mmCIF file of C-alpha atoms in Angstrom:
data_model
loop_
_atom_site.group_PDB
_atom_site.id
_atom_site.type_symbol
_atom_site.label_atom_id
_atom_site.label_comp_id
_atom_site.label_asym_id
_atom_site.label_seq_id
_atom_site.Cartn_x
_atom_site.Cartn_y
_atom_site.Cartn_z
ATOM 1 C CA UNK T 1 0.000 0.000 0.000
ATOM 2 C CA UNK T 2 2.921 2.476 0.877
ATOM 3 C CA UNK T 3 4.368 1.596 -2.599
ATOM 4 C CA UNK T 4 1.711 2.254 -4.208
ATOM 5 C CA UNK T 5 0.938 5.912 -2.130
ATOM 6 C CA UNK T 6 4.922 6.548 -3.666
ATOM 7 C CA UNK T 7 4.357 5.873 -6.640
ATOM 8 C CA UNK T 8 1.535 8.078 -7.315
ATOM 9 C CA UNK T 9 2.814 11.021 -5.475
ATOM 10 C CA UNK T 10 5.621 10.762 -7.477
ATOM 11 C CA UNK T 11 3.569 10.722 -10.778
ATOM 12 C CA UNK T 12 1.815 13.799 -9.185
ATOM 13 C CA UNK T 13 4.809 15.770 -8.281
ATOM 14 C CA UNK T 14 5.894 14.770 -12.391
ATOM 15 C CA UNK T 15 2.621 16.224 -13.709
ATOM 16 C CA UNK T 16 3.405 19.419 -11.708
ATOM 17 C CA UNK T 17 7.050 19.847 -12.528
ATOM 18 C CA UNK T 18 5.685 19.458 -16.327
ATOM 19 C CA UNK T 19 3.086 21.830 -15.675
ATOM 20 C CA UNK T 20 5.465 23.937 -14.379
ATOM 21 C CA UNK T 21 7.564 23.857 -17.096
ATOM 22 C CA UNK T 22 5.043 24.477 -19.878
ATOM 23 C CA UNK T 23 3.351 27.369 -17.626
ATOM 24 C CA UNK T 24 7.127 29.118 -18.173
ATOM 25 C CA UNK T 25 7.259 28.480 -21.209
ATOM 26 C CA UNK T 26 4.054 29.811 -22.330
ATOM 27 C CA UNK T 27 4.957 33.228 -20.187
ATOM 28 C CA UNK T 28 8.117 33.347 -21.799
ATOM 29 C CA UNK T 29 6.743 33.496 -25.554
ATOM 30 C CA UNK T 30 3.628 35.573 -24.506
ATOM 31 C CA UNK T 31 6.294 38.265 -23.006
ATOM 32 C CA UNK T 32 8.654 38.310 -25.936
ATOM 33 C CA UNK T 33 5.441 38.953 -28.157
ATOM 34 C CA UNK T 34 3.933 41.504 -26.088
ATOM 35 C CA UNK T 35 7.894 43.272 -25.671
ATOM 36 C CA UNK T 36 9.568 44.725 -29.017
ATOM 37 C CA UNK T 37 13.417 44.714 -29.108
ATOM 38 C CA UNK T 38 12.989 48.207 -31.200
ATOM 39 C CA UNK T 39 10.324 49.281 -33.697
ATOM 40 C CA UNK T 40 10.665 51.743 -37.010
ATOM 41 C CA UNK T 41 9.464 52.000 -40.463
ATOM 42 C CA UNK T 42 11.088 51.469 -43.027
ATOM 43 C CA UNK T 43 10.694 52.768 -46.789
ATOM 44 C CA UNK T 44 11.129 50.997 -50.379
ATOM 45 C CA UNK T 45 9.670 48.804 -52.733
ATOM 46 C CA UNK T 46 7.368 46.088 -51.951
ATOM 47 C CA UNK T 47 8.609 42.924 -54.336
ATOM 48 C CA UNK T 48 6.902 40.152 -53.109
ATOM 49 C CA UNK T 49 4.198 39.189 -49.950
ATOM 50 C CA UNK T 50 3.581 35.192 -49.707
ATOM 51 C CA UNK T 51 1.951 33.302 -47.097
ATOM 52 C CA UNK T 52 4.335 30.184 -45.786
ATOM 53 C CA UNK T 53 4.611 27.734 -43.342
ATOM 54 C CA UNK T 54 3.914 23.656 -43.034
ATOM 55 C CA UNK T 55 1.615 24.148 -39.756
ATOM 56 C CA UNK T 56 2.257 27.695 -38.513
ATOM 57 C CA UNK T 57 0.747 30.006 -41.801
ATOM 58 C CA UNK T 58 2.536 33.205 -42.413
ATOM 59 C CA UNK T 59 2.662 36.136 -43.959
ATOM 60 C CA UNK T 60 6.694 36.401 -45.411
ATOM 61 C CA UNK T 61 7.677 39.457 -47.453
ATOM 62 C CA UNK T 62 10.894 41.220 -49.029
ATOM 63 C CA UNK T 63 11.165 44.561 -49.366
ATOM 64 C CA UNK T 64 13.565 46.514 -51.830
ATOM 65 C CA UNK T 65 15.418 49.814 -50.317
ATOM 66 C CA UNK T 66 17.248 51.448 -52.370
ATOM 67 C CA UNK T 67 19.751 54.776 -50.612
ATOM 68 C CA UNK T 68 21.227 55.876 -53.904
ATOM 69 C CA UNK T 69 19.505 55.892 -57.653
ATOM 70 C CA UNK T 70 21.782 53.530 -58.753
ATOM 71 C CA UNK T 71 23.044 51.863 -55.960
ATOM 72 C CA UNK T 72 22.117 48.056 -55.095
ATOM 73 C CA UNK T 73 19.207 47.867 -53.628
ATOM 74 C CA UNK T 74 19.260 46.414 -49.980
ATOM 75 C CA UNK T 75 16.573 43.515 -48.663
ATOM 76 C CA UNK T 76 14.219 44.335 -45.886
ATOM 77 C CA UNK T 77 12.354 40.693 -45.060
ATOM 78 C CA UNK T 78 9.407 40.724 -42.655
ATOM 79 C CA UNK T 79 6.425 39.099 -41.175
ATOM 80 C CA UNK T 80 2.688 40.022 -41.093
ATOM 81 C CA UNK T 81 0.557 38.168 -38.917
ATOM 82 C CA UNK T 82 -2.561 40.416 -39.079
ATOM 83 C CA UNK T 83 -4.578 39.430 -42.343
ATOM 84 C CA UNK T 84 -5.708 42.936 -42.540
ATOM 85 C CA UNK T 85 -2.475 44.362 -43.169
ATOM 86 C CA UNK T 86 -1.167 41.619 -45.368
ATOM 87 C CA UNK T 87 -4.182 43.063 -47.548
ATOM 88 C CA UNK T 88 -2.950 46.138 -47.917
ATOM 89 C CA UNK T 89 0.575 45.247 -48.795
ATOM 90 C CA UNK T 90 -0.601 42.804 -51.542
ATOM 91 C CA UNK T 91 -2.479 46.111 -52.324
ATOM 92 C CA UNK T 92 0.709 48.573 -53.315
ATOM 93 C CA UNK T 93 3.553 45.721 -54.663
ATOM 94 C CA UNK T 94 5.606 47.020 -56.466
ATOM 95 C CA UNK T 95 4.732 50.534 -55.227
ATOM 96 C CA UNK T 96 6.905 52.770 -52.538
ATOM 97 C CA UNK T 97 5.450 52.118 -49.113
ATOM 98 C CA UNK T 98 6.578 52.772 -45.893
ATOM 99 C CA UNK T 99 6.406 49.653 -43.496
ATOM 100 C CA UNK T 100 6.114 50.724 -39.739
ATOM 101 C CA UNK T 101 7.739 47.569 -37.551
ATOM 102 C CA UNK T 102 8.191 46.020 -34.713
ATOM 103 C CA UNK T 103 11.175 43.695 -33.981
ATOM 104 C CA UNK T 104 11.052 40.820 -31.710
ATOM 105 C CA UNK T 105 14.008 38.893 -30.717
ATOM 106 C CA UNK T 106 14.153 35.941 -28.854
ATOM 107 C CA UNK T 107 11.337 33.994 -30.223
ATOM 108 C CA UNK T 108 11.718 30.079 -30.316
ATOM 109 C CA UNK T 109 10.603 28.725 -33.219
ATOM 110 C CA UNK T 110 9.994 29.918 -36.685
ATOM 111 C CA UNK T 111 6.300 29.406 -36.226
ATOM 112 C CA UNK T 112 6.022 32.800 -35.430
ATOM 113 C CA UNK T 113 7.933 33.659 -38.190
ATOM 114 C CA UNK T 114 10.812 33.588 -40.420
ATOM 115 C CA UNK T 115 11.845 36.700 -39.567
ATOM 116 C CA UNK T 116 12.211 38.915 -36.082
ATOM 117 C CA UNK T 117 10.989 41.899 -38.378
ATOM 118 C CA UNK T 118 6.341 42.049 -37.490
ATOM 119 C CA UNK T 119 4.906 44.697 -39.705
ATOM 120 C CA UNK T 120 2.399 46.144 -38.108
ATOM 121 C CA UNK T 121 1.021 49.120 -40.310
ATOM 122 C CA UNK T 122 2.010 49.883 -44.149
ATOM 123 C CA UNK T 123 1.266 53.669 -45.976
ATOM 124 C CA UNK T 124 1.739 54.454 -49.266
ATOM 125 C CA UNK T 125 4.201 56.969 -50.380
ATOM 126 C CA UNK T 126 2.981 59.387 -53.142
ATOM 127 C CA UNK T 127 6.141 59.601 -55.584
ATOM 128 C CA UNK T 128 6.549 63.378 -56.084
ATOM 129 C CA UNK T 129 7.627 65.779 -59.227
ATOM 130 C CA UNK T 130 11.552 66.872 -58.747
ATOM 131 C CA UNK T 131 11.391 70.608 -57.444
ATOM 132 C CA UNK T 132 14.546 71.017 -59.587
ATOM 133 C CA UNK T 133 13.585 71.730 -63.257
ATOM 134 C CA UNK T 134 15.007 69.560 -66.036
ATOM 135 C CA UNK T 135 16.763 70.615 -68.689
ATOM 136 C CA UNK T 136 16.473 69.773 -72.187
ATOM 137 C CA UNK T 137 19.559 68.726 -74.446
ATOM 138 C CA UNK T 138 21.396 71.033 -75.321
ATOM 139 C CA UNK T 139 21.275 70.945 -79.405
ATOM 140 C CA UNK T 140 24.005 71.575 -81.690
ATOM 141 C CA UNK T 141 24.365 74.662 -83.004
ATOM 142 C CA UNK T 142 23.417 74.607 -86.722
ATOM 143 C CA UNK T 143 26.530 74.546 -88.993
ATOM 144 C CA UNK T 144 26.315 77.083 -91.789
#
């Protein structure tokens, strides 16, 4: 009888110890979601918004910034999890946007994820007339 009284206290104090241990765990990815590591925006092209994953559905995107006409264009990759959002994204490919983000660090799987980059908002940016005025070519004077 006392074996038995051992055995099941010890399967108890088990279940609580896993309990335990999956209570932490759950804390620990509900704070690094809630927390941001640093947020921003960040302005280019949108070139592509797909939604990924095996289990854990995504939104994954790649966004081209470009500092310099001219210069090669750096990658911006992010994640949208809000549906709403990812709607207005697919809305302005290939259009300048600005992407406002939030990054998250720490995460522990890529469910969440490929990226530590969330966007959370996206506006369009209206592409503007040069103040400066352009020239013409100059023409060759007429030979006589």
């Amino acid at each position: 009888m006392r074996n038995r009284q051992a055995g099941a206290s010890t399967i108890l104090l088990l279940y609580g110890v896993l309990a335990a241990v999956a209570l932490l765990f759950a804390a620990y990815v509900w704070i690094m979601l809630q927390w941001s590591y640093s947020e921003g925006e960040r302005a280019g092209w949108v070139q592509k918004l797909s939604k990924k994953g095996w289990l854990c559905k995504t939104w994954e995107g790649e966004m081209a910034m470009v500092s310099l006409p001219g210069s090669i264009p750096e990658k911006f990759l992010f994640t949208v999890h809000d549906d709403a959002v990812a709607g207005q994204i697919n809305a302005i490919i290939g259009k300048r946007a600005a992407l406002h983000y939030e990054e998250h660090v720490g995460l522990p799987s890529s469910c969440f994820g490929d990226t530590r980059h969330f966007v959370m908002g996206v506006k369009l940016i209206e592409e503007t007339p040069s103040p400066l005025p352009v020239n013409p070519p100059a023409t060759a004077p007429a030979s006589k």
